[in-house]
Coordinates of C-alpha atoms in Angstrom, one line a residue:
X291 CA 168.6 -80.1 105.6
X292 CA 166.0 -81.4 103.1
X293 CA 162.4 -81.9 104.3
X294 CA 160.2 -83.7 101.9
X295 CA 156.7 -84.8 102.5
X296 CA 154.8 -87.3 100.4
X297 CA 151.0 -87.0 100.3
X298 CA 149.7 -90.5 100.6
X299 CA 146.1 -91.6 100.0
X300 CA 144.2 -92.9 103.1
X301 CA 143.8 -96.3 101.4
X302 CA 145.6 -98.2 98.8
X303 CA 142.7 -100.2 97.4
X304 CA 142.1 -98.9 93.9
X305 CA 144.3 -98.3 90.9
X306 CA 143.6 -94.6 91.4
X307 CA 145.1 -94.8 94.9
X308 CA 148.3 -96.3 93.5
X309 CA 148.4 -93.8 90.6
X310 CA 148.3 -90.9 93.1
X311 CA 151.0 -92.6 95.2
X312 CA 153.3 -93.1 92.3
X313 CA 152.7 -89.5 91.1
X314 CA 153.6 -88.1 94.6
X315 CA 156.6 -90.3 94.9
X316 CA 157.9 -89.0 91.6
X317 CA 157.8 -85.5 92.9
X318 CA 159.7 -86.6 96.1
X319 CA 162.3 -88.5 94.0
X320 CA 162.9 -85.4 91.8
X321 CA 163.3 -83.2 94.9
X322 CA 165.7 -85.6 96.6
X323 CA 167.9 -85.9 93.5
X324 CA 167.8 -82.1 93.0
X325 CA 168.9 -81.6 96.6
X326 CA 171.8 -83.9 95.9
X327 CA 172.6 -82.1 92.7
X328 CA 171.9 -85.1 90.6
X329 CA 170.4 -84.3 87.3
X330 CA 167.9 -86.7 85.8
X331 CA 169.0 -87.6 82.2
X332 CA 169.7 -90.6 80.0
X333 CA 173.1 -91.1 81.5
X334 CA 171.9 -91.5 85.1
X335 CA 168.2 -92.3 85.0
X336 CA 168.9 -95.4 87.1
X337 CA 169.4 -93.1 90.1
X338 CA 165.8 -92.0 89.7
X339 CA 164.5 -95.5 89.1
X340 CA 166.2 -97.1 92.1
X341 CA 165.3 -94.3 94.5
X342 CA 161.7 -94.2 93.2
X343 CA 161.4 -98.0 93.6
X344 CA 162.9 -97.9 97.1
X345 CA 160.4 -95.2 98.3
X346 CA 157.5 -97.0 96.7
X347 CA 158.5 -100.3 98.3
X348 CA 158.9 -98.8 101.7
X349 CA 155.5 -97.1 101.6
X350 CA 153.6 -100.1 100.2
X351 CA 155.3 -102.3 102.7
X352 CA 154.1 -100.1 105.6
X353 CA 150.6 -100.3 104.3
X354 CA 150.8 -104.1 104.0
X355 CA 151.9 -104.2 107.7
X356 CA 148.8 -102.3 108.7
X357 CA 146.3 -104.5 106.9

């Protein structure tokens, strides 16, 4: 199994809040790809980008639903 937690700021109001979120999502994305034995390099950087975008969109979407 692969348990990954993402620390999320209490609010997403400032650019700093979003910077923290993106930083933490980057860690999670790397951990997920590592668990799947997918190396991040020039040949498959799209895997990182698409996964990172998906996670970001899911989290920001949940925040939007709460406000």
